Short mmCIF file of C-alpha atoms in Angstrom, two decimals:
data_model
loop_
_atom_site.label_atom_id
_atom_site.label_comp_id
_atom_site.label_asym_id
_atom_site.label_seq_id
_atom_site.Cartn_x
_atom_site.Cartn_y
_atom_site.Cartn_z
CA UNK A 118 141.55 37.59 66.87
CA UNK A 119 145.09 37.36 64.74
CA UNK A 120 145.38 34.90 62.69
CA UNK A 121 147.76 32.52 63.34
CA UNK A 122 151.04 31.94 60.98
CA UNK A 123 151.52 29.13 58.80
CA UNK A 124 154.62 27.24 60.06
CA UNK A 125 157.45 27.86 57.85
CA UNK A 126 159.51 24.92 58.54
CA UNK A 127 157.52 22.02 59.58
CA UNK A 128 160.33 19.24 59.87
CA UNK A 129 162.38 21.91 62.12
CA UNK A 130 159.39 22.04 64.66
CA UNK A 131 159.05 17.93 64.51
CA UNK A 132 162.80 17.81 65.28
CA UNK A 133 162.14 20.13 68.37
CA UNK A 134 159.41 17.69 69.63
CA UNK A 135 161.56 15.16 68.92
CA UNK A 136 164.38 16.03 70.92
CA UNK A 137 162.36 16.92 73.68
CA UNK A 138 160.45 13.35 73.92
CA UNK A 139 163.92 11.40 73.81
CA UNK A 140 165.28 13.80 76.71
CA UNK A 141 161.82 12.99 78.50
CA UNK A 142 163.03 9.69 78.27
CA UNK A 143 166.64 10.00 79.30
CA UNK A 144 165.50 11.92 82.23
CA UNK A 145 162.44 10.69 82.80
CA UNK A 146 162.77 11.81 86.68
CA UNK A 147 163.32 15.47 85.64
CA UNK A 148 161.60 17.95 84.24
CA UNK A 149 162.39 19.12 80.68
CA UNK A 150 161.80 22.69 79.45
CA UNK A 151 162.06 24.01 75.64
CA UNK A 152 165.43 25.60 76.84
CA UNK A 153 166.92 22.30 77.33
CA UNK A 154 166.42 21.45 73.98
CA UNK A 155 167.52 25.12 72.84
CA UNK A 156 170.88 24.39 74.27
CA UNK A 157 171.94 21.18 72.13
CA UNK A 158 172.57 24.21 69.89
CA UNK A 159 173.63 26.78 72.28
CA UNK A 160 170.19 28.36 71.50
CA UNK A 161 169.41 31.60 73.34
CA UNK A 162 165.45 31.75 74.54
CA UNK A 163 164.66 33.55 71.84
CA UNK A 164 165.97 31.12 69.03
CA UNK A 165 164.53 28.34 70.62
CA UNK A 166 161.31 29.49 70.49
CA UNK A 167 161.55 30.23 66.76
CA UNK A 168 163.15 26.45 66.34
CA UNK A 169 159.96 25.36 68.10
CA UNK A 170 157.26 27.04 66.09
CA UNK A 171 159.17 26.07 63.31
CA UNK A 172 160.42 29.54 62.38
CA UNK A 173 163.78 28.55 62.48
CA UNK A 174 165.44 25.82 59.82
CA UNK A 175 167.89 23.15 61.30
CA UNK A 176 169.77 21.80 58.45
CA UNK A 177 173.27 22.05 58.82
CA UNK A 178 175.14 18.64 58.61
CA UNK A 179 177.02 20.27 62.21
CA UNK A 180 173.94 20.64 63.72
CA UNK A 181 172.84 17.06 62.44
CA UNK A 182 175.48 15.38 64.50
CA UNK A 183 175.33 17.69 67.97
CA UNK A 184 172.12 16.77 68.25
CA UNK A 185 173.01 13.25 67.77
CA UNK A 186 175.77 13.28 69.59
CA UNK A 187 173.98 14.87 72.59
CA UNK A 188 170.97 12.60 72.71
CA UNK A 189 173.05 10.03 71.97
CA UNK A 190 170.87 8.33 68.64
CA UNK A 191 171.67 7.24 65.14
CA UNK A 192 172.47 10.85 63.33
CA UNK A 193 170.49 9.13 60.56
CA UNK A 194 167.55 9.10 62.49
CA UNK A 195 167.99 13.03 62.75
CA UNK A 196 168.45 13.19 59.64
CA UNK A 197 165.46 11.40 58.69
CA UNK A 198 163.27 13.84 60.85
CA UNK A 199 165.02 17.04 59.55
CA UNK A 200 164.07 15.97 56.28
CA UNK A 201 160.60 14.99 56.84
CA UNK A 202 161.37 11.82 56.07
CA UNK A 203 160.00 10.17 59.42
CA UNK A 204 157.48 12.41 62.05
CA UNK A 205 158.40 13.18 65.49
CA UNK A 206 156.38 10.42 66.55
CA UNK A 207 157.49 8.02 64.35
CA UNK A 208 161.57 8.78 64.71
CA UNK A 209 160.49 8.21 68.88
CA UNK A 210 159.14 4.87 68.51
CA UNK A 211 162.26 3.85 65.70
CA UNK A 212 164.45 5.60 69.14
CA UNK A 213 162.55 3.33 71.48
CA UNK A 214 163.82 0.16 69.30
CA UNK A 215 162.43 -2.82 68.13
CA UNK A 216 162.58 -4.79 71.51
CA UNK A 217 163.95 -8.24 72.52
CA UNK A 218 164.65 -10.59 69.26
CA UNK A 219 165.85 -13.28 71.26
CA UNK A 220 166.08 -14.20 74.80
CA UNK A 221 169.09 -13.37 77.09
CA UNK A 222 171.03 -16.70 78.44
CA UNK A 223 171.96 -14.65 81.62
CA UNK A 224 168.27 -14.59 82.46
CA UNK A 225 167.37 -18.30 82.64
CA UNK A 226 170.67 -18.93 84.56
CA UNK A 227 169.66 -16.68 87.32
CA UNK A 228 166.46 -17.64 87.66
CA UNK A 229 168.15 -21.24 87.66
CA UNK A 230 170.84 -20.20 90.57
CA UNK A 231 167.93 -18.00 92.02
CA UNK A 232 165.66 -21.51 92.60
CA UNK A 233 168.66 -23.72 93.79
CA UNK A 234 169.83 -21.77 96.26
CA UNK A 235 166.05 -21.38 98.11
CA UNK A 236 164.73 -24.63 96.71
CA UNK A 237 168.08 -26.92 96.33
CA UNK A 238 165.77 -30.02 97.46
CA UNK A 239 163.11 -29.57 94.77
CA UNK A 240 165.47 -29.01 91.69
CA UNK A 241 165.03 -32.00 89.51
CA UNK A 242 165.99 -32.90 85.41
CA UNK A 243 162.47 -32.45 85.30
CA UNK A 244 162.56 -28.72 86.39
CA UNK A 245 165.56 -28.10 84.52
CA UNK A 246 164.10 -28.97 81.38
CA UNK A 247 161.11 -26.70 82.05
CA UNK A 248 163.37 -24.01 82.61
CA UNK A 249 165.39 -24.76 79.51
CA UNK A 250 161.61 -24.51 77.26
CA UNK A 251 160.68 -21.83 78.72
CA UNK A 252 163.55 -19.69 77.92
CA UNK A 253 163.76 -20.29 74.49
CA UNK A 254 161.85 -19.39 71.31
CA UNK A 255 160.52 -22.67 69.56
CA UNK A 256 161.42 -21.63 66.11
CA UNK A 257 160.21 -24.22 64.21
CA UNK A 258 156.69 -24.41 65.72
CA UNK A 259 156.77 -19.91 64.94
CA UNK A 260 157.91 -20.73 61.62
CA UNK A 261 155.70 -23.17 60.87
CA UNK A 262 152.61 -20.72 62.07
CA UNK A 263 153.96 -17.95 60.01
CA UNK A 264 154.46 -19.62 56.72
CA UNK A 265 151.05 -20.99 57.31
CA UNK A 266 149.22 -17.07 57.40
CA UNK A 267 151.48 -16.61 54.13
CA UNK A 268 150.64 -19.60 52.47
CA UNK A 269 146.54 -18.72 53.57
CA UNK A 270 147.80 -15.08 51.86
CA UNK A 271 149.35 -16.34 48.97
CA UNK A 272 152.19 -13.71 49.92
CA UNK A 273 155.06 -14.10 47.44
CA UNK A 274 156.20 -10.72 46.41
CA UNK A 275 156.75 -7.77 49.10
CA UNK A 276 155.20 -5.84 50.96
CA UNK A 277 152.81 -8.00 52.83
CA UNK A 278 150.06 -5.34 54.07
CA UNK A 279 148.71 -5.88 56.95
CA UNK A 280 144.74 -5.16 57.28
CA UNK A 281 144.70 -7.64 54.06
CA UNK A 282 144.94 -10.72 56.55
CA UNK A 283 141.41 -9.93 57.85
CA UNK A 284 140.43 -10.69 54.86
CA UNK A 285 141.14 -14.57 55.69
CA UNK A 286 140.73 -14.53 59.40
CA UNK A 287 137.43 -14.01 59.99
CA UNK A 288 138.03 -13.48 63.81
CA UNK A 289 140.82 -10.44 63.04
CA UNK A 290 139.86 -6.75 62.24
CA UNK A 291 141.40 -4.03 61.91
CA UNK A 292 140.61 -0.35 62.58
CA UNK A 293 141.70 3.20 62.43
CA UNK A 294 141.55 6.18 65.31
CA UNK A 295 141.39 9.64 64.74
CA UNK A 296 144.14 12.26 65.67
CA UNK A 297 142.16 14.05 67.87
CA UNK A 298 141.19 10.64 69.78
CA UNK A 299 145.02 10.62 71.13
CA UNK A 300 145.83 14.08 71.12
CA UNK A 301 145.02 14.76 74.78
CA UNK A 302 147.56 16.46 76.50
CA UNK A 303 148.96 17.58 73.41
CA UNK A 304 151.11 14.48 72.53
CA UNK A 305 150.18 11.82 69.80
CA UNK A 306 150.98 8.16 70.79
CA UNK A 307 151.04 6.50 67.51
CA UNK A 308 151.66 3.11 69.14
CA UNK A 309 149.20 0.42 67.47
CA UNK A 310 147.22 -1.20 70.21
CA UNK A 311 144.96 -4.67 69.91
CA UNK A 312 142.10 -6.10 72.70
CA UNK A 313 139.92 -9.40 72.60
CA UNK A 314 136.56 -8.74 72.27
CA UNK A 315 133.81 -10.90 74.55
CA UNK A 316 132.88 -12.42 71.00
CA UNK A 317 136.15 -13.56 70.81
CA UNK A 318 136.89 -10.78 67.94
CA UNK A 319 140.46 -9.66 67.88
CA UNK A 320 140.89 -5.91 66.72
CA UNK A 321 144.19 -4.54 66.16
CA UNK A 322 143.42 -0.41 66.00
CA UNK A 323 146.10 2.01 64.55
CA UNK A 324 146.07 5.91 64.31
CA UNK A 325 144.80 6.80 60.76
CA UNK A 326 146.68 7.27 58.06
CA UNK A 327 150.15 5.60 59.84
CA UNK A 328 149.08 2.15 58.70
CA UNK A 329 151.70 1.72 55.70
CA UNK A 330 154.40 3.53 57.35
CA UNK A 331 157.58 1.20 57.85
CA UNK A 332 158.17 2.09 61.50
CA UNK A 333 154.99 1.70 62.73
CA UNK A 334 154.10 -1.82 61.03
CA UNK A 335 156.55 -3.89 62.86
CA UNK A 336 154.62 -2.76 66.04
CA UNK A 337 151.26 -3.48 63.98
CA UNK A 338 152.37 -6.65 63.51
CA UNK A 339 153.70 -7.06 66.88
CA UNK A 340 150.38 -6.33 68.97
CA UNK A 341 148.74 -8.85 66.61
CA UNK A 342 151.24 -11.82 67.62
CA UNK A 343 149.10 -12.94 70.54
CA UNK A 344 145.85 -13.73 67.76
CA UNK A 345 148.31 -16.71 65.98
CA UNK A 346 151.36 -17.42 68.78
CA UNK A 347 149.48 -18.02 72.47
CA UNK A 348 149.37 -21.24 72.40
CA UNK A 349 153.29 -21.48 71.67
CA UNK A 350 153.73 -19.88 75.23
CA UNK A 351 153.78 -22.02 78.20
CA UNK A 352 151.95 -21.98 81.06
CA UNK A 353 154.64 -20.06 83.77
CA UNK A 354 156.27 -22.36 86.31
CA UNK A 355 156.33 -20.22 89.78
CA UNK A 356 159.71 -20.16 89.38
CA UNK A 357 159.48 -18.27 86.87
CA UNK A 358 156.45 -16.35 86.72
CA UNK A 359 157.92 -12.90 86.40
CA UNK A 360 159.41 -13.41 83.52
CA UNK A 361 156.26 -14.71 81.67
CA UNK A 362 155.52 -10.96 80.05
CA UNK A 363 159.23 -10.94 78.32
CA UNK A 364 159.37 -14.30 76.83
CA UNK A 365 155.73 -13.23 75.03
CA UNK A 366 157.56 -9.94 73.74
CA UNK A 367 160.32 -12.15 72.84
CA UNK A 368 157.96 -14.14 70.62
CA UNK A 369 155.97 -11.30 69.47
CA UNK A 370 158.78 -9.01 68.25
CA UNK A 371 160.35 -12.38 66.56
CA UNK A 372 156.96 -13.05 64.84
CA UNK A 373 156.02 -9.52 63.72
CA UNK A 374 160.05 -9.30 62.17
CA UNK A 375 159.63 -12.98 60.33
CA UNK A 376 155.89 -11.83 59.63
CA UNK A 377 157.01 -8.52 57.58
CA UNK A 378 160.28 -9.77 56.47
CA UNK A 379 160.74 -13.51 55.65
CA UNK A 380 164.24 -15.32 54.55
CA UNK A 381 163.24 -16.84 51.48
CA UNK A 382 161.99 -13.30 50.25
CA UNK A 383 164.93 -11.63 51.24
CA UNK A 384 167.12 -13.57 49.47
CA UNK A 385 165.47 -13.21 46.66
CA UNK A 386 165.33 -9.60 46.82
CA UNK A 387 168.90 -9.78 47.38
CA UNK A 388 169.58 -10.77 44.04
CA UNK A 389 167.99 -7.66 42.49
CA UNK A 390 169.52 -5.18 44.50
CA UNK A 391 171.93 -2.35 43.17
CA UNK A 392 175.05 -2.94 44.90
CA UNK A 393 176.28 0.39 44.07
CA UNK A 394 173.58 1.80 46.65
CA UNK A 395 172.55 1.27 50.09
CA UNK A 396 171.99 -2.29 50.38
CA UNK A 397 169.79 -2.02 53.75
CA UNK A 398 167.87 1.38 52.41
CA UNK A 399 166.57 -0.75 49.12
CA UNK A 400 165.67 -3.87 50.95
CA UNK A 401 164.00 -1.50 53.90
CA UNK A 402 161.63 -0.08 51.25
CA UNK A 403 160.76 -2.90 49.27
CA UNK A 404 159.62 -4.75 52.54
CA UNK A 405 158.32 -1.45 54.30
CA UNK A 406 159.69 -1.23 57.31
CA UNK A 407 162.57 0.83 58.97
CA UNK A 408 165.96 0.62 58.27
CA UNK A 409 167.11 -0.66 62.00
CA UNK A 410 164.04 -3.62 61.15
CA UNK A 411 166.17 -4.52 57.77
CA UNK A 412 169.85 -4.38 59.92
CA UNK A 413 168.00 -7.13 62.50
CA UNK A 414 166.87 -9.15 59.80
CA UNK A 415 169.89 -9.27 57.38
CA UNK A 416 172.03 -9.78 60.73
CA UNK A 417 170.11 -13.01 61.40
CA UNK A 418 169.78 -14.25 57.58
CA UNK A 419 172.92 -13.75 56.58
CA UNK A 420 174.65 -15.29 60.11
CA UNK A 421 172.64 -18.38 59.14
CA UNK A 422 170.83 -18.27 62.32
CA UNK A 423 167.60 -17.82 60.70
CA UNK A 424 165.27 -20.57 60.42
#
């Protein structure tokens, strides 16, 4: 049996999987080959096959930006992956984005026109004002419930890691799965994942090792919103009972970003900053957590929408 070669360029064949998992996504009703990757460069079958196996190095700043341009993504996210400084994986789920941060007016007014117009007679203040709670975050009860697991942590200096909070709720754990648990089919889903036990034990597992990388804590910290926030979620109104499942990613994306990055600390990591550098780059790995994370948050600080 040969032995098989050592890939030469590693981040060159994570950029390859990369591109190919974002195009899955584009065209998720198609079918995509290696070649269709091969030809964001104008790759014949040959050269994509060595950019694959990692034979052949992507580095150019002009090949940087076509594949940007054609998958239509930050180029610093290509970047990041060309350089090793994010996996495949990891650059897919930044790509994915961070979710809803707040709710979406336009929803709540058509479930409101929706109702009327099949239920004029049974629209009341009453309903109104459901509809009006429902669709919107109650920021000071969150708040309140977040500064509470910080106060319980005694968190006052950045980065606040994660598995540490099971150290004062008894009912949390936190666990780790092996690579070749989610390897089957040949793609990793590094996606953190949480269940309810029957003993009323909440675990929130994670692929080893990926714990105390920025990207994949905010979705840590997201699948572990519904252990502190449920009961800030009320029950669904049959008008409105499809919507239930995005108001609770509303409030879990809002919680795991005010979890990881909180005002007061920002500010006062602000103040330390070197201005001749990139402001959102320092800030992103003091708090650890991705770059597009620290853009939301300093977006909603500095506005003065932030609670």
């Amino acid at each position: 049996m040969s032995k098989v070669s050592e890939i030469k360029y590693p981040q060159s064949a994570r950029l390859f999987s990369f591109c190919k998992s974002v195009l899955d996504v584009k065209f998720s009703n198609v079918r995509v080959i290696d070649q269709d990757v091969g030809q964001i460069l104008g790759f014949d079958p040959a050269d994509c096959s060595h950019w694959k196996k990692g034979r052949k190095h992507i580095r150019s700043i002009d090949s940087m930006r076509a594949i940007a341009t054609h998958l239509g993504v930050d180029e610093r996210l290509v970047v990041d992956v060309a350089s090793g400084d994010l996996t495949d994986a990891e650059a897919l789920l930044e790509y994915r984005g961070l979710g809803h941060l707040e709710v979406n007016p336009a929803i709540a007014d058509a479930v409101r026109r929706e109702w009327q117009r099949y239920h004029g007679q049974a629209w009341t203040t009453e309903m109104e004002s459901k509809v009006k709670a429902f669709f919107a975050v109650n920021h000071v009860a969150l708040n309140a419930i977040i500064e509470g697991i910080h106060g319980r942590l005694n968190f006052r200096e950045a980065p606040l890691f994660l598995p540490e909070i099971s150290k004062s709720f008894p009912k949390l754990r936190f666990s780790t799965r092996s690579r070749d648990q989610v390897e089957a089919g040949g793609a990793v889903d590094i996606t953190p994942s949480a269940r309810r036990l029957p003993d009323g034990i909440f675990v929130v597992q994670c692929l080893d090792g990926t714990e105390t990388r920025p990207v994949v804590r905010f979705h840590m910290a997201r699948v572990l919103a519904p252990f502190f926030i449920s009961e800030l979620m009320e029950p669904a109104h049959v008008a409105f009972k499809e919507h239930e499942q995005y108001m609770k990613d509303v409030y879990s994306n809002v919680f795991a970003a005010r979890l990881l990055v909180p005002a007061k600390l920002v500010r006062e990591e602000m103040a330390r900053v070197d201005l001749g550098r990139d402001i959102v780059s320092q800030l992103a790995g003091v708090f650890w957590v991705s770059r597009t994370l620290m853009n939301r948050r300093l977006r909603d600080i500095l506005s003065g929408s932030e609670y």
